[in-house]
CSV table of C-alpha atoms in Angstrom, one decimal:
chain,number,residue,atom,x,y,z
T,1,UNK,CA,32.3,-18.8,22.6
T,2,UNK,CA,31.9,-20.0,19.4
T,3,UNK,CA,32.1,-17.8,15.9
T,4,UNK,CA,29.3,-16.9,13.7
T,5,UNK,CA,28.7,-19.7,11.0
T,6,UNK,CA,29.1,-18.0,7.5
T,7,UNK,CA,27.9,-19.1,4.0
T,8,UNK,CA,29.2,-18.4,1.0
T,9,UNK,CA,26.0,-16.7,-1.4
T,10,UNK,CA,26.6,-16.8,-5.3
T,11,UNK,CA,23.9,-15.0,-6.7
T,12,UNK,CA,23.2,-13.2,-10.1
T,13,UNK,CA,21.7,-9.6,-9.5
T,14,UNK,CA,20.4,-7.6,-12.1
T,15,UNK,CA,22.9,-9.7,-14.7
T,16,UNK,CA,26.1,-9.4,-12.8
T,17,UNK,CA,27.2,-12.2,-10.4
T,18,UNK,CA,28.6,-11.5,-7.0
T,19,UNK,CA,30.0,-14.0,-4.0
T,20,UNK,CA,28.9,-12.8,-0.2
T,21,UNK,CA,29.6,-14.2,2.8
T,22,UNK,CA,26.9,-14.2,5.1
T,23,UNK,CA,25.4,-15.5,8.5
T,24,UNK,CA,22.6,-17.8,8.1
T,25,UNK,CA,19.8,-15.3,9.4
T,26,UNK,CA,21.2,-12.5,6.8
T,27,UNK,CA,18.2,-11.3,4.9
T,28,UNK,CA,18.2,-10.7,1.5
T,29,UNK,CA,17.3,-7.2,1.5
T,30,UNK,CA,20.3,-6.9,3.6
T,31,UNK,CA,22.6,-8.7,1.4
T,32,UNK,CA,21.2,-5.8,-1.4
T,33,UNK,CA,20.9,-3.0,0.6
T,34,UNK,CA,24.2,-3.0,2.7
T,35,UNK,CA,26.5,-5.9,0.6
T,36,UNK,CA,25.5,-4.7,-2.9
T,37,UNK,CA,24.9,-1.3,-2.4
T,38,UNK,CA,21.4,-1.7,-4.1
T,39,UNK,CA,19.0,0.7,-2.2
T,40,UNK,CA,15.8,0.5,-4.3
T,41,UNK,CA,14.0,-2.9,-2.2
T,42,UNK,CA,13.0,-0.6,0.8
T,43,UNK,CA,12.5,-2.5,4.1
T,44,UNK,CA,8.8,-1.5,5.2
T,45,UNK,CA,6.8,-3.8,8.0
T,46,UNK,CA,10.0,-6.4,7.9
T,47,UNK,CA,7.4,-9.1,8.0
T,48,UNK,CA,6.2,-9.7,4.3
T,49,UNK,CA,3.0,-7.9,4.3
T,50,UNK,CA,3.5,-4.9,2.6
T,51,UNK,CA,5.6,-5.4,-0.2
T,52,UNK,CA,8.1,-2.8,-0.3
T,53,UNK,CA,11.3,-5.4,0.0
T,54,UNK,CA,9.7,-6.6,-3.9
T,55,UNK,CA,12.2,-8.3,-6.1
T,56,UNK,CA,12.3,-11.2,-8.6
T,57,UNK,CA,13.7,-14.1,-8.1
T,58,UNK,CA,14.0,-16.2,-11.4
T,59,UNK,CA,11.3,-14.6,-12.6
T,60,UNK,CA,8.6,-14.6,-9.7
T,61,UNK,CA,8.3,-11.8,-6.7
T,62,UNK,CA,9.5,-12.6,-3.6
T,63,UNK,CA,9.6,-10.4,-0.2
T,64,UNK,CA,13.3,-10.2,-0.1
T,65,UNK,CA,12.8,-9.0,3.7
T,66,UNK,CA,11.3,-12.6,4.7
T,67,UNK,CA,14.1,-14.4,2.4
T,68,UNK,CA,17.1,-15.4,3.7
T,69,UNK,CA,20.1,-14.9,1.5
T,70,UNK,CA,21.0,-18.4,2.1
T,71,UNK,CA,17.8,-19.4,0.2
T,72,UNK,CA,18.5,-18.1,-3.0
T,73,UNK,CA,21.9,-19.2,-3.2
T,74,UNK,CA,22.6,-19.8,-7.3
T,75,UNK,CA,19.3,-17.3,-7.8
T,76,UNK,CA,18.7,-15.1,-10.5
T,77,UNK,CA,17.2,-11.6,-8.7
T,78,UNK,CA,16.2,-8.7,-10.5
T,79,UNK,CA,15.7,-5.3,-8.6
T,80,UNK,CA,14.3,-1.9,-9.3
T,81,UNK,CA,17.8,-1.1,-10.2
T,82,UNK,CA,17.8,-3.4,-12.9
T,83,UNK,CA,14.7,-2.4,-15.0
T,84,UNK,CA,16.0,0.7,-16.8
T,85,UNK,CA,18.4,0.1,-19.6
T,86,UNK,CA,21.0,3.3,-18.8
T,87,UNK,CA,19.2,6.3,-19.5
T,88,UNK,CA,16.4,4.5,-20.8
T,89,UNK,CA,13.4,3.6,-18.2
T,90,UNK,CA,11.7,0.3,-18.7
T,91,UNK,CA,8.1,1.2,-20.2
T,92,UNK,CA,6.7,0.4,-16.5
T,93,UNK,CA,9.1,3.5,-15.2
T,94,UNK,CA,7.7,5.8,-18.0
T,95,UNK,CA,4.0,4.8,-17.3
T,96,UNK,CA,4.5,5.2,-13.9
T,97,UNK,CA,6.2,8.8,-14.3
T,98,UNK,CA,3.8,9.7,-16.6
T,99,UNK,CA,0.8,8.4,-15.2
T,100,UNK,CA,1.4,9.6,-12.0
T,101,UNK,CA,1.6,5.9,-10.5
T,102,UNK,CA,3.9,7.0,-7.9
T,103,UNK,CA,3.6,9.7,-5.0
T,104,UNK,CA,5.6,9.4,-2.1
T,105,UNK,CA,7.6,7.1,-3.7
T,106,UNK,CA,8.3,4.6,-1.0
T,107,UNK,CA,5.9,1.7,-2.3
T,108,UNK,CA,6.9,2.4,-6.0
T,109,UNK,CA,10.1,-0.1,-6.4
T,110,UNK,CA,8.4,-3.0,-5.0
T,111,UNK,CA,5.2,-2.2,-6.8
T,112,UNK,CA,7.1,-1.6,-10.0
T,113,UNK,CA,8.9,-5.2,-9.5
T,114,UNK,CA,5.4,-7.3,-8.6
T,115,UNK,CA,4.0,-5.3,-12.2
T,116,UNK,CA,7.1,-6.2,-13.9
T,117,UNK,CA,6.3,-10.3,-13.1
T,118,UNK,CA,2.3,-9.4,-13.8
T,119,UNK,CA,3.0,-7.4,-17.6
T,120,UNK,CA,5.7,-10.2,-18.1
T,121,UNK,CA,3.8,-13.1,-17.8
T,122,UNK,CA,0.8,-12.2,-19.1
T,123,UNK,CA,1.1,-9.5,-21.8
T,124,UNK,CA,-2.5,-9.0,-22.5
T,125,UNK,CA,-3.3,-8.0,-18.8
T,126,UNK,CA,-7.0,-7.1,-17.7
T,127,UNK,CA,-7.4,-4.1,-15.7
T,128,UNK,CA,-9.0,-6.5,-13.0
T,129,UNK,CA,-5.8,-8.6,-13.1
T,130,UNK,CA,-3.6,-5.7,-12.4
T,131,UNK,CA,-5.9,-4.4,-9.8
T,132,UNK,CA,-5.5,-8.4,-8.4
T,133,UNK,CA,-1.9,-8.5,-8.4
T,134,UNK,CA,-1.1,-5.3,-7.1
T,135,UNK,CA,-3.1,-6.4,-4.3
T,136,UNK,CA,-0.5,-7.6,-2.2
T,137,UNK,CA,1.8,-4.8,-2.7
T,138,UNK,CA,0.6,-1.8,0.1
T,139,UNK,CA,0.0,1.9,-1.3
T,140,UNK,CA,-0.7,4.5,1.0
T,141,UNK,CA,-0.8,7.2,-1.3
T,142,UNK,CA,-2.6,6.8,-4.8
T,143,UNK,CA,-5.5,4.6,-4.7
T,144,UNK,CA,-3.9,2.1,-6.7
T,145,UNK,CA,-6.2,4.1,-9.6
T,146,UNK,CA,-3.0,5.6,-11.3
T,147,UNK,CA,-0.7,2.7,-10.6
T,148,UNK,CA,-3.8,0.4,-12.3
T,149,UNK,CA,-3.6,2.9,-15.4
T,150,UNK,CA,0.4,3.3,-15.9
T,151,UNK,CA,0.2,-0.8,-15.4
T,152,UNK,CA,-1.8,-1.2,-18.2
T,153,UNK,CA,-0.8,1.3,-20.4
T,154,UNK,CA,3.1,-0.3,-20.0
T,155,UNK,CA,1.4,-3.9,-21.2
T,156,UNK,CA,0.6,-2.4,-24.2
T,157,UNK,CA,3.5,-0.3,-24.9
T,158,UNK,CA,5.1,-4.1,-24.0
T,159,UNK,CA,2.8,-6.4,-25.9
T,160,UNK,CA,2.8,-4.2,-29.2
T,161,UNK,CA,6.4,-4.2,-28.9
T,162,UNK,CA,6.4,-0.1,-28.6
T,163,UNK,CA,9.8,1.6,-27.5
T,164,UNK,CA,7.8,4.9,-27.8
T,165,UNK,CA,7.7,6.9,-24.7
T,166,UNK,CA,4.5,8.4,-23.1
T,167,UNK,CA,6.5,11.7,-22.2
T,168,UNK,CA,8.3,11.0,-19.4
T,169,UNK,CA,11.5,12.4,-19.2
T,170,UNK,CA,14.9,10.5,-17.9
């Protein structure tokens, strides 16, 4: 019997570099979850539909549970982990806290990351564009209405350059 092939994975997460070794099927989320120790992409249908595994990779959302680690060898990911600054949430945490974008809580990092690419590449953001590009993250929960609202709100906070927050607390 033969051993596992393993690949060494350089990848930049959240603006700190790490090496893993990994077997070719290794799936990203894995590589964060169990390798990194970064819990926030949750692992929902494990086939890409609902959006949970959300996280950026050089700049665009990717399912990180259809993603082999493999593929973003050299990538630049960004996770839920890495949008707060300390103590200080990103304006898309605030809105969501304080907009009451987030119930159960299980969709929230993956919908927070796919609204992080959305404010990010296009500041001025419609209301119908959000409600378009959350579209392929799932929700259960809120109706998308409040997740819509703290989206929008955090584009403007974001576009008017704003580090005011709405009331959330840390």
């Amino acid at each position: 019997m033969s051993a596992v092939q393993r690949h060494e994975v350089t990848l930049t997460v959240n603006g700190r570099t790490s090496t893993v070794s990994v077997e070719p099927r290794k799936l990203l989320v894995d590589v964060l979850r169990e390798d990194l120790g970064l819990s926030g992409a949750h692992i929902g249908c494990e086939h890409g539909v609902c959006g949970t595994c959300t996280v950026l990779r050089d700049g665009r959302s990717i399912r990180s549970c259809t993603t082999f680690a493999v593929q973003v060898d050299g990538a630049e990911i960004r996770t839920v982990e890495g949008l707060a600054d300390g103590a200080e949430l990103h304006p898309l945490q605030d809105e969501f806290w304080d907009k009451q974008g987030l119930q159960c809580g299980f969709c929230t990092p993956g919908m927070l990351m796919r609204a992080c690419e959305i404010v990010e590449q296009k500041p001025d953001v419609s209301r119908e564009e959000v409600r378009e590009g959350i579209a392929s993250n799932l929700c259960r929960c809120t109706g998308y209405q409040f997740i819509t609202d703290a989206v929008c709100a955090a584009a403007a906070r974001m576009h008017s350059g704003s580090s005011e927050t709405s009331g959330a607390q840390a």
